[in-house]
Tab-separated table of C-alpha atoms in Angstrom:
chain	number	residue	atom	x	y	z
T	1	MET	CA	17.912	63.169	-7.954
T	2	SER	CA	16.762	59.603	-7.122
T	3	GLU	CA	17.805	56.778	-9.692
T	4	LYS	CA	15.209	56.063	-12.250
T	5	HIS	CA	13.124	52.888	-11.368
T	6	ASP	CA	13.690	49.926	-13.789
T	7	PRO	CA	10.914	47.416	-13.429
T	8	TYR	CA	12.656	44.804	-15.579
T	9	SER	CA	15.978	44.997	-13.751
T	10	SER	CA	16.028	41.388	-12.470
T	11	LEU	CA	14.898	40.047	-15.898
T	12	ARG	CA	17.970	41.415	-17.539
T	13	PHE	CA	19.830	38.529	-15.947
T	14	GLN	CA	19.664	35.413	-18.197
T	15	ARG	CA	19.883	32.839	-15.281
T	16	PHE	CA	16.960	34.305	-13.656
T	17	ARG	CA	14.919	34.464	-16.803
T	18	ARG	CA	15.472	30.748	-17.563
T	19	PHE	CA	14.790	29.729	-14.023
T	20	LEU	CA	11.439	31.740	-14.226
T	21	ILE	CA	10.465	30.052	-17.526
T	22	ALA	CA	11.222	26.425	-16.148
T	23	THR	CA	9.414	27.177	-12.913
T	24	ALA	CA	6.430	28.349	-14.731
T	25	LEU	CA	6.310	25.186	-16.808
T	26	VAL	CA	6.297	22.782	-13.907
T	27	ARG	CA	3.826	24.969	-12.040
T	28	MET	CA	1.426	24.645	-14.951
T	29	GLY	CA	1.896	20.874	-14.943
T	30	THR	CA	1.101	20.715	-11.270
T	31	ALA	CA	-1.889	22.781	-11.608
T	32	ALA	CA	-3.283	20.488	-14.381
T	33	GLN	CA	-2.612	17.561	-12.187
T	34	GLY	CA	-4.317	19.058	-9.263
T	35	LEU	CA	-7.422	19.814	-11.360
T	36	ALA	CA	-7.432	16.380	-12.844
T	37	ILE	CA	-7.277	14.561	-9.437
T	38	GLY	CA	-10.247	16.610	-7.840
T	39	TRP	CA	-12.232	16.069	-10.875
T	40	GLU	CA	-11.562	12.351	-11.008
T	41	MET	CA	-12.318	11.650	-7.355
T	42	TYR	CA	-15.496	13.583	-7.490
T	43	ASP	CA	-16.471	11.809	-10.706
T	44	ARG	CA	-15.735	8.415	-9.352
T	45	THR	CA	-17.237	8.698	-5.946
T	46	GLY	CA	-19.957	11.502	-6.431
T	47	GLN	CA	-19.127	12.441	-2.820
T	48	ALA	CA	-18.029	15.920	-1.776
T	49	LEU	CA	-16.092	14.434	0.997
T	50	SER	CA	-13.720	12.804	-1.608
T	51	LEU	CA	-12.696	16.502	-2.408
T	52	GLY	CA	-12.061	17.109	1.109
T	53	MET	CA	-9.832	14.217	1.248
T	54	VAL	CA	-7.870	15.376	-1.865
T	55	GLY	CA	-7.278	18.602	0.175
T	56	LEU	CA	-6.366	16.675	3.340
T	57	VAL	CA	-3.824	14.408	1.832
T	58	GLN	CA	-2.108	17.442	0.261
T	59	ALA	CA	-2.225	19.482	3.369
T	60	ILE	CA	-0.648	16.879	5.774
T	61	PRO	CA	2.884	16.940	3.904
T	62	MET	CA	2.853	20.647	4.198
T	63	LEU	CA	2.368	20.455	8.112
T	64	LEU	CA	4.787	17.606	8.524
T	65	PHE	CA	7.664	18.383	6.080
T	66	THR	CA	7.872	22.025	5.546
T	67	LEU	CA	10.200	22.744	8.492
T	68	PRO	CA	12.456	19.659	7.891
T	69	ALA	CA	12.575	20.443	4.086
T	70	GLY	CA	13.938	24.115	5.125
T	71	TYR	CA	16.567	22.335	7.055
T	72	LEU	CA	17.553	20.140	4.142
T	73	ALA	CA	17.674	23.142	1.921
T	74	ASP	CA	20.130	24.833	4.383
T	75	VAL	CA	22.427	21.890	4.773
T	76	PHE	CA	22.512	20.189	1.283
T	77	ASP	CA	22.955	21.227	-2.286
T	78	ARG	CA	19.727	22.894	-3.259
T	79	ARG	CA	19.971	22.123	-6.912
T	80	LYS	CA	20.407	18.331	-6.290
T	81	LEU	CA	17.736	18.424	-3.593
T	82	MET	CA	15.404	19.956	-6.082
T	83	MET	CA	16.256	17.324	-8.812
T	84	LEU	CA	15.743	14.483	-6.217
T	85	SER	CA	12.297	15.975	-5.369
T	86	LEU	CA	11.161	16.517	-8.893
T	87	ALA	CA	12.366	12.950	-10.055
T	88	GLY	CA	10.149	11.311	-7.353
T	89	ALA	CA	7.223	13.664	-8.359
T	90	THR	CA	7.727	12.606	-11.883
T	91	LEU	CA	7.401	9.000	-11.061
T	92	THR	CA	4.333	9.566	-8.779
T	93	SER	CA	2.679	11.579	-11.566
T	94	LEU	CA	3.042	8.778	-13.983
T	95	GLY	CA	1.849	6.311	-11.286
T	96	LEU	CA	-1.407	8.396	-10.974
T	97	ALA	CA	-1.849	8.174	-14.555
T	98	VAL	CA	-1.525	4.386	-14.491
T	99	PHE	CA	-3.732	4.019	-11.427
T	100	SER	CA	-6.408	6.191	-13.106
T	101	TRP	CA	-6.298	4.341	-16.356
T	102	TYR	CA	-6.725	0.852	-14.718
T	103	GLN	CA	-9.216	2.368	-12.177
T	104	PHE	CA	-7.211	1.496	-9.005
T	105	PRO	CA	-9.210	1.903	-5.756
T	106	THR	CA	-9.385	5.517	-4.673
T	107	THR	CA	-7.507	4.675	-1.576
T	108	TRP	CA	-4.498	3.852	-3.615
T	109	MET	CA	-4.912	7.122	-5.463
T	110	TYR	CA	-4.922	9.049	-2.214
T	111	ALA	CA	-1.828	7.316	-1.016
T	112	LEU	CA	0.066	8.131	-4.194
T	113	LEU	CA	-1.226	11.724	-4.111
T	114	PHE	CA	0.022	11.994	-0.546
T	115	LEU	CA	3.602	10.711	-1.792
T	116	ASP	CA	3.476	13.227	-4.490
T	117	SER	CA	2.647	16.078	-2.248
T	118	SER	CA	5.393	14.944	0.130
T	119	LEU	CA	8.208	14.847	-2.531
T	120	LEU	CA	7.195	18.348	-3.784
T	121	ARG	CA	7.122	19.698	-0.418
T	122	ILE	CA	10.640	18.467	0.350
T	123	GLY	CA	11.976	20.425	-2.593
T	124	SER	CA	9.879	23.519	-2.171
T	125	PRO	CA	12.138	25.453	0.225
T	126	ALA	CA	15.209	24.665	-1.809
T	127	GLN	CA	13.426	25.958	-4.899
T	128	ARG	CA	12.511	29.336	-3.198
T	129	ALA	CA	16.071	29.639	-1.724
T	130	ILE	CA	17.666	29.489	-5.337
T	131	THR	CA	16.104	32.794	-6.402
T	132	PRO	CA	18.430	35.052	-4.231
T	133	LEU	CA	21.410	33.362	-5.847
T	134	LEU	CA	20.413	34.509	-9.333
T	135	VAL	CA	20.245	38.162	-8.918
T	136	PRO	CA	22.198	40.848	-6.963
T	137	ASP	CA	20.966	41.557	-3.453
T	138	GLU	CA	19.582	44.984	-4.461
T	139	LEU	CA	17.356	43.355	-7.156
T	140	PHE	CA	15.967	40.755	-5.018
T	141	GLU	CA	12.673	42.618	-4.399
T	142	ASN	CA	12.083	43.054	-7.926
T	143	ALA	CA	12.897	39.503	-8.743
T	144	ALA	CA	10.498	38.464	-6.008
T	145	LYS	CA	7.787	40.589	-7.703
T	146	TRP	CA	8.288	39.131	-11.162
T	147	SER	CA	8.331	35.533	-9.461
T	148	THR	CA	5.072	36.294	-7.943
T	149	SER	CA	3.606	37.740	-11.153
T	150	LEU	CA	4.641	34.590	-13.087
T	151	MET	CA	3.105	32.316	-10.376
T	152	GLN	CA	-0.250	33.995	-10.854
T	153	ILE	CA	-0.004	33.746	-14.697
T	154	THR	CA	0.678	30.082	-14.307
T	155	GLY	CA	-2.238	29.972	-11.902
T	156	ILE	CA	-4.319	31.045	-14.800
T	157	ALA	CA	-2.932	29.210	-17.624
T	158	GLY	CA	-2.435	25.887	-15.617
T	159	PRO	CA	-6.044	25.225	-14.655
T	160	ALA	CA	-7.314	26.536	-17.994
T	161	ILE	CA	-5.211	24.203	-20.089
T	162	GLY	CA	-5.776	21.504	-17.566
T	163	GLY	CA	-9.520	21.933	-18.015
T	164	PHE	CA	-9.180	21.271	-21.754
T	165	VAL	CA	-6.784	18.481	-21.203
T	166	ILE	CA	-9.109	16.404	-18.824
T	167	ALA	CA	-12.054	17.147	-21.110
T	168	PHE	CA	-9.960	15.252	-23.833
T	169	ASN	CA	-8.328	12.537	-21.427
T	170	ILE	CA	-7.879	12.846	-17.777
T	171	GLN	CA	-4.724	10.661	-17.683
T	172	ALA	CA	-3.138	13.321	-20.202
T	173	ALA	CA	-3.160	15.755	-17.364
T	174	TYR	CA	-1.091	13.293	-15.061
T	175	VAL	CA	1.317	12.670	-17.914
T	176	LEU	CA	1.623	16.447	-18.541
T	177	SER	CA	2.623	17.030	-15.138
T	178	ALA	CA	5.257	14.386	-15.212
T	179	PHE	CA	6.939	15.663	-18.352
T	180	SER	CA	6.922	19.187	-16.832
T	181	SER	CA	8.776	17.785	-13.920
T	182	LEU	CA	11.215	16.031	-16.071
T	183	GLY	CA	11.637	19.118	-18.180
T	184	PHE	CA	12.758	20.988	-15.079
T	185	ILE	CA	15.065	18.335	-14.128
T	186	LEU	CA	16.809	18.628	-17.488
T	187	PHE	CA	16.929	22.360	-17.046
T	188	LEU	CA	18.590	22.060	-13.567
T	189	THR	CA	21.275	19.753	-14.977
T	190	THR	CA	22.486	22.682	-17.352
T	191	MET	CA	22.225	25.247	-14.739
T	192	THR	CA	25.291	26.500	-12.616
T	193	LEU	CA	24.663	28.305	-9.422
T	194	PRO	CA	27.143	30.509	-7.536
T	195	PRO	CA	28.253	29.049	-4.214
T	196	ALA	CA	25.816	29.569	-1.367
T	197	PRO	CA	26.379	29.614	2.270
T	198	ARG	CA	25.287	26.294	3.947
T	199	SER	CA	24.625	25.419	7.645
T	200	GLU	CA	26.588	22.719	9.268
T	201	HIS	CA	25.212	19.161	9.834
T	202	GLY	CA	23.833	18.996	13.299
T	203	ASN	CA	20.731	18.749	15.374
T	204	MET	CA	17.711	19.183	12.980
T	205	PHE	CA	15.313	19.743	15.651
T	206	GLY	CA	17.554	22.162	17.440
T	207	GLN	CA	18.109	24.236	14.247
T	208	ILE	CA	14.418	24.172	13.450
T	209	ALA	CA	13.630	25.377	16.859
T	210	GLU	CA	16.131	28.234	16.400
T	211	GLY	CA	14.594	29.379	13.162
T	212	LEU	CA	11.254	29.273	15.001
T	213	ARG	CA	12.660	31.509	17.675
T	214	TYR	CA	14.011	33.969	15.165
T	215	VAL	CA	10.618	34.238	13.364
T	216	HIS	CA	9.111	34.879	16.793
T	217	ASP	CA	11.694	37.572	17.686
T	218	GLN	CA	11.169	39.332	14.183
T	219	LYS	CA	7.642	40.964	14.933
T	220	LEU	CA	7.305	42.246	11.536
T	221	LEU	CA	7.972	38.918	10.023
T	222	LEU	CA	5.711	36.965	12.478
T	223	GLY	CA	3.005	39.489	11.782
T	224	ALA	CA	3.075	39.059	8.062
T	225	ILE	CA	3.194	35.350	8.202
T	226	SER	CA	0.343	35.145	10.812
T	227	LEU	CA	-1.674	37.572	8.814
T	228	ASP	CA	-1.371	35.498	5.635
T	229	LEU	CA	-2.064	32.366	7.526
T	230	PHE	CA	-5.424	33.437	8.861
T	231	ALA	CA	-6.474	35.207	5.503
T	232	VAL	CA	-6.127	31.755	3.620
T	233	LEU	CA	-7.190	29.422	6.459
T	234	LEU	CA	-10.492	28.759	4.598
T	235	GLY	CA	-9.020	29.113	1.137
T	236	GLY	CA	-9.321	25.444	0.531
T	237	ALA	CA	-12.848	25.942	-0.560
T	238	VAL	CA	-11.734	25.906	-4.091
T	239	TYR	CA	-11.364	22.039	-3.726
T	240	LEU	CA	-15.246	22.053	-4.023
T	241	LEU	CA	-15.380	23.534	-7.388
T	242	PRO	CA	-15.795	20.331	-9.234
T	243	ILE	CA	-19.222	20.097	-7.680
T	244	PHE	CA	-20.137	23.498	-9.251
T	245	ALA	CA	-18.634	22.714	-12.598
T	246	ARG	CA	-20.419	19.376	-12.825
T	247	ASP	CA	-23.727	19.752	-10.922
T	248	ILE	CA	-24.644	23.328	-10.496
T	249	ILE	CA	-23.215	25.697	-13.329
T	250	ASP	CA	-24.056	24.913	-16.967
T	251	LEU	CA	-21.718	26.515	-19.337
T	252	GLU	CA	-22.292	24.396	-22.385
T	253	THR	CA	-24.510	26.843	-23.788
T	254	VAL	CA	-21.394	28.988	-24.281
T	255	GLY	CA	-19.287	26.134	-25.553
T	256	LEU	CA	-17.560	24.969	-22.302
T	257	SER	CA	-17.640	21.569	-21.120
T	258	PRO	CA	-17.902	20.888	-17.380
T	259	GLU	CA	-14.182	19.980	-17.338
T	260	ALA	CA	-13.312	23.099	-19.140
T	261	ALA	CA	-15.610	25.244	-16.944
T	262	LEU	CA	-13.738	23.847	-13.771
T	263	GLY	CA	-10.438	24.988	-15.416
T	264	TRP	CA	-11.723	28.495	-15.767
T	265	LEU	CA	-13.245	28.554	-12.232
T	266	ARG	CA	-9.950	27.543	-10.692
T	267	ALA	CA	-8.225	30.107	-12.863
T	268	ALA	CA	-10.437	33.004	-11.948
T	269	PRO	CA	-8.844	33.909	-8.552
T	270	ALA	CA	-5.634	34.019	-10.266
T	271	VAL	CA	-6.613	36.403	-12.760
T	272	GLY	CA	-7.186	39.306	-10.267
T	273	ALA	CA	-4.072	38.151	-8.413
T	274	CYS	CA	-2.059	38.352	-11.682
T	275	ILE	CA	-3.201	41.826	-12.589
T	276	ILE	CA	-2.137	43.087	-9.100
T	277	ALA	CA	1.206	41.207	-9.204
T	278	LEU	CA	2.069	42.675	-12.497
T	279	LEU	CA	1.343	46.120	-11.364
T	280	MET	CA	3.556	45.604	-8.230
T	281	ALA	CA	6.325	44.205	-10.371
T	282	TYR	CA	6.136	47.323	-12.695
T	283	LEU	CA	5.635	49.987	-10.132
T	284	PRO	CA	8.362	51.151	-7.587
T	285	PRO	CA	8.411	49.572	-4.113
T	286	ILE	CA	5.194	50.312	-2.099
T	287	ARG	CA	5.314	52.897	0.652
T	288	HIS	CA	3.520	52.142	3.889
T	289	ALA	CA	3.723	48.202	3.018
T	290	GLY	CA	2.311	47.235	6.419
T	291	ARG	CA	-0.813	49.335	6.193
T	292	THR	CA	-1.255	48.316	2.517
T	293	LEU	CA	-0.940	44.613	3.489
T	294	LEU	CA	-3.577	44.938	6.172
T	295	LEU	CA	-5.942	46.753	3.813
T	296	CYS	CA	-5.539	44.081	1.126
T	297	VAL	CA	-6.089	41.143	3.485
T	298	ALA	CA	-9.079	42.963	4.861
T	299	GLY	CA	-10.440	43.304	1.300
T	300	PHE	CA	-9.700	39.714	0.575
T	301	GLY	CA	-11.682	38.592	3.485
T	302	ALA	CA	-14.605	40.975	2.726
T	303	ALA	CA	-14.782	39.665	-0.811
T	304	GLY	CA	-14.570	36.120	0.140
T	305	ARG	CA	-17.423	36.400	2.694
T	306	LEU	CA	-20.068	38.702	1.130
T	307	GLN	CA	-22.845	37.177	3.275
T	308	SER	CA	-21.054	38.614	6.396
T	309	PHE	CA	-22.105	42.109	5.246
T	310	ALA	CA	-25.506	41.172	6.013
T	311	VAL	CA	-24.600	40.524	9.679
T	312	VAL	CA	-22.177	43.506	10.121
T	313	PRO	CA	-24.931	45.850	11.283
T	314	LEU	CA	-26.183	43.365	13.835
T	315	LEU	CA	-22.628	42.765	15.096
T	316	ALA	CA	-21.947	46.623	15.196
T	317	LEU	CA	-25.180	46.959	17.296
T	318	SER	CA	-24.339	44.115	19.644
T	319	GLY	CA	-20.913	45.571	20.383
T	320	SER	CA	-22.302	49.001	21.285
T	321	ILE	CA	-25.420	47.903	23.242
T	322	GLY	CA	-23.393	46.357	26.003
T	323	ALA	CA	-21.707	49.842	26.683
T	324	ILE	CA	-25.123	51.738	26.619
T	325	VAL	CA	-26.772	49.169	28.841
T	326	GLY	CA	-24.052	48.924	31.190
T	327	GLN	CA	-23.503	52.549	31.672
T	328	ASN	CA	-27.123	53.356	32.090
T	329	TRP	CA	-27.776	50.414	34.464
T	330	GLY	CA	-24.840	51.294	36.647
T	331	ALA	CA	-25.942	54.854	36.886
T	332	GLY	CA	-29.362	53.883	38.108
T	333	HIS	CA	-31.208	54.635	34.751
T	334	ALA	CA	-32.897	51.425	34.228
T	335	ASP	CA	-35.562	52.935	31.962
T	336	ARG	CA	-32.853	54.151	29.462
T	337	ALA	CA	-31.332	50.686	29.495
T	338	ARG	CA	-34.759	49.119	28.841
T	339	ARG	CA	-35.523	51.583	26.049
T	340	ALA	CA	-32.048	50.751	24.434
T	341	MET	CA	-32.842	47.120	24.459
T	342	TRP	CA	-36.446	47.692	23.023
T	343	TRP	CA	-35.134	49.750	20.046
T	344	SER	CA	-32.345	47.422	19.508
T	345	GLY	CA	-34.604	44.445	19.348
T	346	LEU	CA	-36.995	46.246	17.139
T	347	PHE	CA	-34.151	47.067	14.623
T	348	CYS	CA	-33.131	43.445	14.487
T	349	VAL	CA	-36.605	42.345	13.682
T	350	GLY	CA	-36.989	45.055	11.111
T	351	TYR	CA	-33.661	44.446	9.529
T	352	GLY	CA	-34.222	40.690	9.307
T	353	LEU	CA	-37.781	41.270	7.812
T	354	ALA	CA	-36.306	43.767	5.202
T	355	ILE	CA	-33.659	41.119	4.083
T	356	ALA	CA	-36.353	38.443	4.127
T	357	VAL	CA	-38.629	40.528	1.780
T	358	VAL	CA	-35.821	41.378	-0.665
T	359	LEU	CA	-34.649	37.846	-1.081
T	360	PHE	CA	-38.417	36.536	-1.294
T	361	PHE	CA	-38.787	38.715	-4.469
T	362	THR	CA	-35.263	38.167	-5.895
T	363	GLY	CA	-34.587	34.477	-4.735
T	364	ASP	CA	-35.486	33.069	-8.196
T	365	TRP	CA	-33.074	35.774	-9.949
T	366	PHE	CA	-30.109	34.628	-7.692
T	367	ALA	CA	-30.814	31.076	-8.378
T	368	ASP	CA	-31.159	31.541	-12.015
T	369	ILE	CA	-27.576	32.640	-12.255
T	370	PHE	CA	-26.289	29.248	-11.235
T	371	THR	CA	-28.638	26.848	-13.040
T	372	ASP	CA	-31.741	26.701	-15.267
T	373	ASP	CA	-33.205	23.549	-13.496
T	374	PRO	CA	-36.599	24.473	-12.114
T	375	ALA	CA	-36.397	22.138	-9.321
T	376	VAL	CA	-33.032	23.477	-8.135
T	377	ILE	CA	-34.278	27.143	-8.471
T	378	GLU	CA	-37.265	26.282	-6.402
T	379	GLU	CA	-35.313	24.798	-3.599
T	380	PHE	CA	-32.662	27.397	-3.774
T	381	SER	CA	-35.352	30.250	-3.510
T	382	ARG	CA	-37.075	28.299	-0.746
T	383	TYR	CA	-33.645	28.005	1.274
T	384	LEU	CA	-33.187	31.926	0.839
T	385	ALA	CA	-36.667	32.740	1.896
T	386	ILE	CA	-36.326	30.459	5.196
T	387	SER	CA	-32.717	31.054	6.139
T	388	VAL	CA	-32.666	34.802	6.298
T	389	TRP	CA	-35.216	34.888	9.079
T	390	GLY	CA	-32.497	33.711	11.143
T	391	TYR	CA	-30.777	37.133	10.995
T	392	ALA	CA	-33.606	38.534	13.110
T	393	GLY	CA	-33.120	35.849	15.727
T	394	PHE	CA	-29.379	36.027	15.603
T	395	GLY	CA	-29.544	39.805	16.077
T	396	LEU	CA	-31.987	39.477	18.995
T	397	LEU	CA	-29.656	36.865	20.499
T	398	ILE	CA	-26.279	38.787	20.228
T	399	VAL	CA	-27.980	41.960	21.391
T	400	ALA	CA	-29.466	40.403	24.399
T	401	ASN	CA	-26.159	38.742	25.259
T	402	GLY	CA	-24.359	41.991	25.005
T	403	ALA	CA	-26.832	43.565	27.398
T	404	LEU	CA	-26.731	40.635	29.875
T	405	ASN	CA	-22.874	40.545	29.927
T	406	ALA	CA	-22.932	44.390	30.628
T	407	VAL	CA	-24.967	43.852	33.671
T	408	ASP	CA	-22.802	40.849	34.897
T	409	LYS	CA	-25.350	38.220	34.068
T	410	ALA	CA	-22.813	36.078	31.842
T	411	GLY	CA	-24.308	32.721	32.942
T	412	LEU	CA	-27.758	33.802	31.726
T	413	ALA	CA	-26.306	34.806	28.371
T	414	LEU	CA	-24.447	31.474	28.140
T	415	ALA	CA	-27.732	29.491	28.943
T	416	GLN	CA	-29.591	31.775	26.195
T	417	SER	CA	-27.168	30.749	23.649
T	418	ALA	CA	-27.309	26.964	24.610
T	419	ALA	CA	-31.184	27.254	24.477
T	420	ARG	CA	-31.104	28.695	21.011
T	421	VAL	CA	-28.824	25.842	19.673
T	422	PHE	CA	-30.826	22.890	21.371
T	423	LEU	CA	-34.448	24.400	21.422
T	424	VAL	CA	-34.480	26.199	18.129
T	425	MET	CA	-31.648	25.356	15.711
T	426	LEU	CA	-31.489	21.586	16.021
T	427	PRO	CA	-35.285	21.117	15.902
T	428	PHE	CA	-35.721	23.423	12.970
T	429	GLY	CA	-33.041	21.757	11.186
T	430	TRP	CA	-34.605	18.380	11.776
T	431	VAL	CA	-37.909	19.670	10.536
T	432	LEU	CA	-36.352	20.856	7.311
T	433	ARG	CA	-34.368	17.658	6.853
T	434	SER	CA	-37.565	15.786	7.150
T	435	ASP	CA	-39.418	17.993	4.841
T	436	THR	CA	-36.898	17.909	2.038
T	437	SER	CA	-35.827	14.157	2.326
């Protein structure tokens, strides 16, 4: 008889519970600060580019310092490394509050945000490496599930609280982040950890290269990391949410200010993730984990790109038309190949026409979901009515390219694609730009 599964096994260890609570507090503070900096940069500049810059200055430290920070976590005392990282982040958060209060130039704000992200990145591997020291090896999987669950809970609470905080006072969000980091430092001073194995001081770049080789040789690990990387490659779109909260979606009718609406928008993705994470923490280990991971990532991609569903039939048709045309052309049945092309082109035009008709009559309804401004609704409906005609042209292009490649006319297919860009898309875009300016 198998041993009964205990979903709370790792939580029965006091050190792990306390560490989870302290981690949750600092994550909530960091989430509130992240919300505040995006809102303030967009509010001060009115430019979407400023939000892209916020994401950029936070992404660069991840690229530059993640691997060296992992080396530091292997070589030095992890608790002290975390305390040093959090002390620096506390000072930078207070600096952001001061810079915001006195309206320092946005360039200075970006520089301080870069420093803040760099300091947090240096301590991140050390923080992740502490969890295995707090529970027995056999309970690490359960501990990882609860850590993930709590991370998603703070992903909900942090932005939601941050939205109400910045509605009251935007500098308060930076101060909240500073106090959460300071609280985590105080917690770490009272925490004792069991001895952990450390790597010897040596060639940092050599040890980093050795770690990369290990990941490369462990195909399961490499596959999981690569899959996650490509799944979230465009996940930075959430940085654009201040635009929706301030300029597009009006939730004041339900009692939410734009700042509070931004908080709930940022929290929304974490709600679904939290539900699943809690289920995973409570349920026994997943069977067929690899297949489940693939299905979940596929579902994530599909949910994040609903518009792609409109293109799926066209892509499927283009993928099969090449084989049909190539086989019949090679067998000397040119009439069959021409008929396949004819019917495929007819389907593309009919399919594009059907979508255009549907959106022509429902465009106002879709636009009304986001705003009640008549001018915005009119332009939104007009965009839908015009843009969907591109599906027919896109379908004809990819079907024709598939057929041309099948009969060894790749150069002609390339010329056709180039002609579409320079003779259709760019002139059409210029006309629309002139018409709406």
